[in-house]
Short mmCIF file of C-alpha atoms and ligand atoms in Angstrom, two decimals:
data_model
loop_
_atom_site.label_atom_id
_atom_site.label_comp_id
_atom_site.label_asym_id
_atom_site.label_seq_id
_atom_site.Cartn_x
_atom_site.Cartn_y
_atom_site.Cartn_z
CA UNK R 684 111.10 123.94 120.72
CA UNK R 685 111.11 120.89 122.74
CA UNK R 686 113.59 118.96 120.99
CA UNK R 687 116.04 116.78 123.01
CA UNK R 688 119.79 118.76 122.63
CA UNK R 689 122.19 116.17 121.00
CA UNK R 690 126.18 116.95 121.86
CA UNK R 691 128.49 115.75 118.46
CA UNK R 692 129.61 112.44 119.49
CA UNK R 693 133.47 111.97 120.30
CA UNK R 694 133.55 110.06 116.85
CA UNK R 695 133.22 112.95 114.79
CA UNK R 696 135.64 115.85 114.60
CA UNK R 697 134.21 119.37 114.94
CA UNK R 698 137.22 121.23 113.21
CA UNK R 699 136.05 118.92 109.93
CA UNK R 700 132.37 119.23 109.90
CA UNK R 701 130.82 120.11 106.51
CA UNK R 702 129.98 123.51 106.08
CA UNK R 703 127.24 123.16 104.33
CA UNK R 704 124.49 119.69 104.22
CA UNK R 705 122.21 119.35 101.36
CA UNK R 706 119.00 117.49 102.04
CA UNK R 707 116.73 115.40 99.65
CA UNK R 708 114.34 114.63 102.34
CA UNK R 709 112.82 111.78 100.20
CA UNK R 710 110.81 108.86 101.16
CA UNK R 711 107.11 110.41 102.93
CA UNK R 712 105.29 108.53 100.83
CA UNK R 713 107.06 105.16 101.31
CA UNK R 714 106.92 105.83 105.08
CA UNK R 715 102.77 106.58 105.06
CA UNK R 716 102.48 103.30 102.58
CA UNK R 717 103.98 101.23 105.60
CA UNK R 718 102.04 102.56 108.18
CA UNK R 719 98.99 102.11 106.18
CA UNK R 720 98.25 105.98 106.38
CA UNK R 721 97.23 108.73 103.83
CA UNK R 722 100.60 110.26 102.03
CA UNK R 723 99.61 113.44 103.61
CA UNK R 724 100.38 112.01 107.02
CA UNK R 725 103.38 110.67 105.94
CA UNK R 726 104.31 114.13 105.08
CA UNK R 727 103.28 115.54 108.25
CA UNK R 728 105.40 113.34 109.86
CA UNK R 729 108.07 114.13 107.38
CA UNK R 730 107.92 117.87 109.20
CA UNK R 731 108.01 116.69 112.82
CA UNK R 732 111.78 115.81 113.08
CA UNK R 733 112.97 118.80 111.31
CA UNK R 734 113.12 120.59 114.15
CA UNK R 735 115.97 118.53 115.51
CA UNK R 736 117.86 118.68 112.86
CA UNK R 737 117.62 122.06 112.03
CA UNK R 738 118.50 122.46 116.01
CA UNK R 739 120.94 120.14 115.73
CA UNK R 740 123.14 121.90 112.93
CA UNK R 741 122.71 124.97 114.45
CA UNK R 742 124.17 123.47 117.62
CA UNK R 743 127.18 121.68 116.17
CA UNK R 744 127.72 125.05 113.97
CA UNK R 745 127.25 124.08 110.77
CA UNK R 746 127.35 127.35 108.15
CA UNK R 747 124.42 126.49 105.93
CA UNK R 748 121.45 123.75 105.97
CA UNK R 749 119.52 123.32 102.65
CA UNK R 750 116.63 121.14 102.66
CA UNK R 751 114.44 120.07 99.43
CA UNK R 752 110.97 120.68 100.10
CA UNK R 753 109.06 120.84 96.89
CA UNK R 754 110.47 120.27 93.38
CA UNK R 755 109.60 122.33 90.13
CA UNK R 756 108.50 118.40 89.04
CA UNK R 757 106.39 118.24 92.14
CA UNK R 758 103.38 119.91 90.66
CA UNK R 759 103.13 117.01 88.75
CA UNK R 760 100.95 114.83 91.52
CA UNK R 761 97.88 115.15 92.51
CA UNK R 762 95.76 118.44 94.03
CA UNK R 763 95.12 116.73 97.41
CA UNK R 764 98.94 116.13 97.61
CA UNK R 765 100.17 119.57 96.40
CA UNK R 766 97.60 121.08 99.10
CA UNK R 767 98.54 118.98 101.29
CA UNK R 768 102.25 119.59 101.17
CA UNK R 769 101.43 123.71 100.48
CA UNK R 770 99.47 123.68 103.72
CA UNK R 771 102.47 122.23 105.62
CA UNK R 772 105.13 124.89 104.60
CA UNK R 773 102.69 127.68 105.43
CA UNK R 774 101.93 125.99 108.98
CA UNK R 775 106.00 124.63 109.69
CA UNK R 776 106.96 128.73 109.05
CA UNK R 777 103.66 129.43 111.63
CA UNK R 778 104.81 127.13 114.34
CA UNK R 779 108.71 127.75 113.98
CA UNK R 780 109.90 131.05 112.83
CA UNK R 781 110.16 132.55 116.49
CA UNK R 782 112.02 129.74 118.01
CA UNK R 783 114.33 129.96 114.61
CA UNK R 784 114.55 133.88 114.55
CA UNK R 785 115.36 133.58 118.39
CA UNK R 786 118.18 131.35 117.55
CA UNK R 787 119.85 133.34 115.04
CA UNK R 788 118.98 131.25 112.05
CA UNK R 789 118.83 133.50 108.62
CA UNK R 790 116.33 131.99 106.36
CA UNK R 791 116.46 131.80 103.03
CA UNK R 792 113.86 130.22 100.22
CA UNK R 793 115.45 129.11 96.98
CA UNK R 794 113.11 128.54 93.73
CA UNK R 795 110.26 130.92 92.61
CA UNK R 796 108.25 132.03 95.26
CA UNK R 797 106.15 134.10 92.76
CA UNK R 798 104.99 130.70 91.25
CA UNK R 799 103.39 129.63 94.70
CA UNK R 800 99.81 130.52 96.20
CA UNK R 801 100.24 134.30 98.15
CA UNK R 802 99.56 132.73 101.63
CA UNK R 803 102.75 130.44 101.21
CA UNK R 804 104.60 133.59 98.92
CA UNK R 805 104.14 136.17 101.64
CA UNK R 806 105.27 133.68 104.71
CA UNK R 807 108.10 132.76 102.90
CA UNK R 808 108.66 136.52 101.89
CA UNK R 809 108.45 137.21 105.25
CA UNK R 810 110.50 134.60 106.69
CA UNK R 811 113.30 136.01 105.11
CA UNK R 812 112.97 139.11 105.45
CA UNK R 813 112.35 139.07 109.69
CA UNK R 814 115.56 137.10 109.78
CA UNK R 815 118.06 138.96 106.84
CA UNK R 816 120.20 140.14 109.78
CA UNK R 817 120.73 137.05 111.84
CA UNK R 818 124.11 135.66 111.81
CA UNK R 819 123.78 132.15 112.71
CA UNK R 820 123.02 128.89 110.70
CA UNK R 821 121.29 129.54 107.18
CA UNK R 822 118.33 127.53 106.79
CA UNK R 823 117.65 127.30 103.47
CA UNK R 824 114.14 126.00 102.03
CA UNK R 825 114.48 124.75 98.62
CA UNK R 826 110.39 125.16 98.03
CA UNK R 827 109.21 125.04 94.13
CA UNK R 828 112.55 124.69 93.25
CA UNK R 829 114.43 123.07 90.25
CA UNK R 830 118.36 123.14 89.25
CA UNK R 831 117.92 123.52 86.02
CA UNK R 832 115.22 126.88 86.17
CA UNK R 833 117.74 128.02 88.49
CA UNK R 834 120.53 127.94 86.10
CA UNK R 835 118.41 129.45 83.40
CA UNK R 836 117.05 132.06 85.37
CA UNK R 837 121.34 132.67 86.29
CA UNK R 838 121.52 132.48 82.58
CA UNK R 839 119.48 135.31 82.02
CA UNK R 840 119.92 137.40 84.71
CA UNK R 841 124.07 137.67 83.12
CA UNK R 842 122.48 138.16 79.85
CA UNK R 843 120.33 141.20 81.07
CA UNK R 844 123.24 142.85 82.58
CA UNK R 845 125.42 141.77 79.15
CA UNK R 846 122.43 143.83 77.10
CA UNK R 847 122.44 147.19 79.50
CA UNK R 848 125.97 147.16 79.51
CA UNK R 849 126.08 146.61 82.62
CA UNK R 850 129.11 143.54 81.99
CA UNK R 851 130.92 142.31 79.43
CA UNK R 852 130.31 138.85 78.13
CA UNK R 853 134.02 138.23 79.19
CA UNK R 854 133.49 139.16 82.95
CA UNK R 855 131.19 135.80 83.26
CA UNK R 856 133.46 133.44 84.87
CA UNK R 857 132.24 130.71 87.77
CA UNK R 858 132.27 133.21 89.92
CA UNK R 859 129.89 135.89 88.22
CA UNK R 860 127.43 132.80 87.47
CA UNK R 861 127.70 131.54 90.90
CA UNK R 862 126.59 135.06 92.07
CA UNK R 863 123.34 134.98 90.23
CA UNK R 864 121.92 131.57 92.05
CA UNK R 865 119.92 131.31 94.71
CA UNK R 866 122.75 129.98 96.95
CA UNK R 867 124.64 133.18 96.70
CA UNK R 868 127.06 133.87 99.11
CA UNK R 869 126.63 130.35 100.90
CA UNK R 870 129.83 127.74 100.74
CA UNK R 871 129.81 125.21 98.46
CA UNK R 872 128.11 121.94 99.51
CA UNK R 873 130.34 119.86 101.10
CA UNK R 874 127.56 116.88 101.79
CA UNK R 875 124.66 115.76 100.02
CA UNK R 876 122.59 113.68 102.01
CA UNK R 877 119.49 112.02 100.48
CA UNK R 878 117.05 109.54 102.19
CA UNK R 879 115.10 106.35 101.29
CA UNK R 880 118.02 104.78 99.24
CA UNK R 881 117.07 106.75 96.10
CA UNK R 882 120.64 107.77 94.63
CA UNK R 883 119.44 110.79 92.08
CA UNK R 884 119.43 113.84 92.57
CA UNK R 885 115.80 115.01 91.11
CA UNK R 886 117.28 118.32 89.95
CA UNK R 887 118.55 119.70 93.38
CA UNK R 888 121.21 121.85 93.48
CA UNK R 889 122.87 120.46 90.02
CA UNK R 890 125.35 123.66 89.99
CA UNK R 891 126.20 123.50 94.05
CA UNK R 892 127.16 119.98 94.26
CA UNK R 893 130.38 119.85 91.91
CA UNK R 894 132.33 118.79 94.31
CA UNK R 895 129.83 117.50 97.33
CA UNK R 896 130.48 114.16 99.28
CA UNK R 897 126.61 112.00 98.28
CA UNK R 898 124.99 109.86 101.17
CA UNK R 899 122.11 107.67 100.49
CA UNK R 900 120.94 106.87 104.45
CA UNK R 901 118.50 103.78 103.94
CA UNK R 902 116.22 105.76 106.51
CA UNK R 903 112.12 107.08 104.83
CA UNK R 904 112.54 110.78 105.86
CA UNK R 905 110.07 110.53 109.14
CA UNK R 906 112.67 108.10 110.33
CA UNK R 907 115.72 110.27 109.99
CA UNK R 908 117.08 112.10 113.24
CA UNK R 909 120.11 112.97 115.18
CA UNK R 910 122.05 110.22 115.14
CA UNK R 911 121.60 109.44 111.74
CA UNK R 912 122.57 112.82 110.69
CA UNK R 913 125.51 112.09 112.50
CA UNK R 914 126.46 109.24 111.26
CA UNK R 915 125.83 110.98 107.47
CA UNK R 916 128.59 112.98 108.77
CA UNK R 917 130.82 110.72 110.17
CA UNK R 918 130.50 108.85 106.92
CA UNK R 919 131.38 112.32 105.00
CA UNK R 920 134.29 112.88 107.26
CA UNK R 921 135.90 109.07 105.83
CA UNK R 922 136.22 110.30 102.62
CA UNK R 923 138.90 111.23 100.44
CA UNK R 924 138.47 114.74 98.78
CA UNK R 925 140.77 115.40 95.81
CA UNK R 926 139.16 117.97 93.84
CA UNK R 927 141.16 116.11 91.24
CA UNK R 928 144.16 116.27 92.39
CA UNK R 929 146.29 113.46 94.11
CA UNK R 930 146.40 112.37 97.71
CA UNK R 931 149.62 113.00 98.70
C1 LIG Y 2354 109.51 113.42 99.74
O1 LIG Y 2354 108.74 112.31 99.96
C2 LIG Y 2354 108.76 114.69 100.00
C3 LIG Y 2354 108.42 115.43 98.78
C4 LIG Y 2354 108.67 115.08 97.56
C5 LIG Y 2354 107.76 116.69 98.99
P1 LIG Y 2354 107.99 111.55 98.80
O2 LIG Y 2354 106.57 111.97 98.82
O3 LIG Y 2354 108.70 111.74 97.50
O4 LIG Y 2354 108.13 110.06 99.29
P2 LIG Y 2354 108.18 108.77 98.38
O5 LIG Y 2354 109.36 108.91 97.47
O6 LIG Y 2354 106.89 108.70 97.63
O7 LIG Y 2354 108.35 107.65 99.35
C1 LIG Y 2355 112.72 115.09 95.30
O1 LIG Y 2355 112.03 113.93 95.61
C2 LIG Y 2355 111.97 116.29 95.78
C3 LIG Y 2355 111.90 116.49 97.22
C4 LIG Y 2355 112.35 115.69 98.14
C5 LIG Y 2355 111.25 117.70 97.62
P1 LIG Y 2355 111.00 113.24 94.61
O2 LIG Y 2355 110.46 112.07 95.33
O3 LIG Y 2355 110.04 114.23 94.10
O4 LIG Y 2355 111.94 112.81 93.41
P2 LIG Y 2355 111.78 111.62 92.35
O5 LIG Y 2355 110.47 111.83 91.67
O6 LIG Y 2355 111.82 110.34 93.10
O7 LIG Y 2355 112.96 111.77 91.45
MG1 LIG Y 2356 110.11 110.60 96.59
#
């Protein structure tokens, strides 16, 4: 990795940094339109600054970094596209896993990795596995992924245990369902940050984000780096959070 090293800036204090950032990283397409390139540049570029920013929240010692990559929904566009974006997961885990793996990062793929071709399954697969032990940042790639399957698939993984008594319907709490996302074991997410200036959230995360701080950066993805990450999280350290409560 060649990526310039960014220290936090005095602005932001690092005993109240998020724990855990949320990505949508939305807005390839926009960004290729402008430049009067093919969407599957615009995507490619859409993979070049992830290396600083993964880098970066390793560095400033973030917990957890989830980034949206493809959507359960994203199978919807066209074959050039999905190829296009398939063949760029299977060559950013080529080109990066070392560097990551030699800084500590654990990886982790939520969504349905069976659902995707076996090149992209087995990197992913194998992602994770070379790096279960590593104790630093958690990357974690969001790739054919949708809120809502995950919830159902939480649904009836409980269920399962319910019917080979392996629970009781009264042991589900918040907790037990928690346990049966993909996100298990990660902290809550603290900020969601999505690019572009689209303010949905395209079925990301619907469970994790109870209680997350939402940034919409103006930025197209390609044009998001360092210091705009940083100023996502000075924004996210501004706010007021109440959980419902009252400030005192
Ligand atoms: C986000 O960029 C990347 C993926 C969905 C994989 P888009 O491709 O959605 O970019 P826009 O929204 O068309 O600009
Ligand atoms: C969400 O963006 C998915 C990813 C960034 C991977 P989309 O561009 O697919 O979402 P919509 O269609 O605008 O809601
Ligand atoms: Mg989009």
């Amino acid at each position: 990795m060649s990526a310039i090293r960014y220290p936090l800036p005095e602005s932001i204090d690092p005993q109240r940094l998020p724990q855990h950032i949320a990505v949508i990283m939305d807005g390839n397409g926009r960004w290729a339109k402008k430049n009067k390139l093919k969407v599957a540049l615009g995507h490619r570029a859409g993979t070049e600054n992830l290396r600083e920013i993964i880098r970066n929240c390793s560095d400033i010692g973030v917990k957890a970094l989830t980034l949206y990559a493809f959507s359960t929904e994203n199978w919807n566009r066209s074959k050039t596209e999905v190829d296009a974006l398939m063949q760029l997961i299977l060559d950013f885990f080529h080109s990066e896993i070392d560097e990551l793996d030699e800084k500590n990062v654990r990886i982790l793929i939520l969504g349905d990795k069976d659902g995707l071709p076996e090149p992209q399954r087995q990197a992913l697969a194998q992602a994770e596995h070379r790096t279960a032990d590593n104790t630093g940042l958690s990357l974690n790639i969001a790739v054919n992924y949708g809120g809502r399957a995950e919830l159902v698939r939480a649904a009836q993984l409980l269920a399962q245990e319910v019917r080979d008594g392996r629970r009781t319907v009264e042991s589900i709490d918040e907790q037990a369902l928690a346990d049966k996302l993909y996100t298990c074991g990660l902290p809550e997410v603290d900020l969601l940050i999505r690019t572009s200036g689209e303010m949905r959230l395209s079925n990301f995360l619907l469970y994790q984000c109870s209680y997350a701080e939402f940034v919409f950066p103006p930025e197209l993805w390609p044009d998001f780096h360092v210091p705009q990450l940083h100023a996502c999280i000075k924004e996210f350290q501004r706010r007021s959070r109440r959980y419902g409560a009252r400030d005192e």
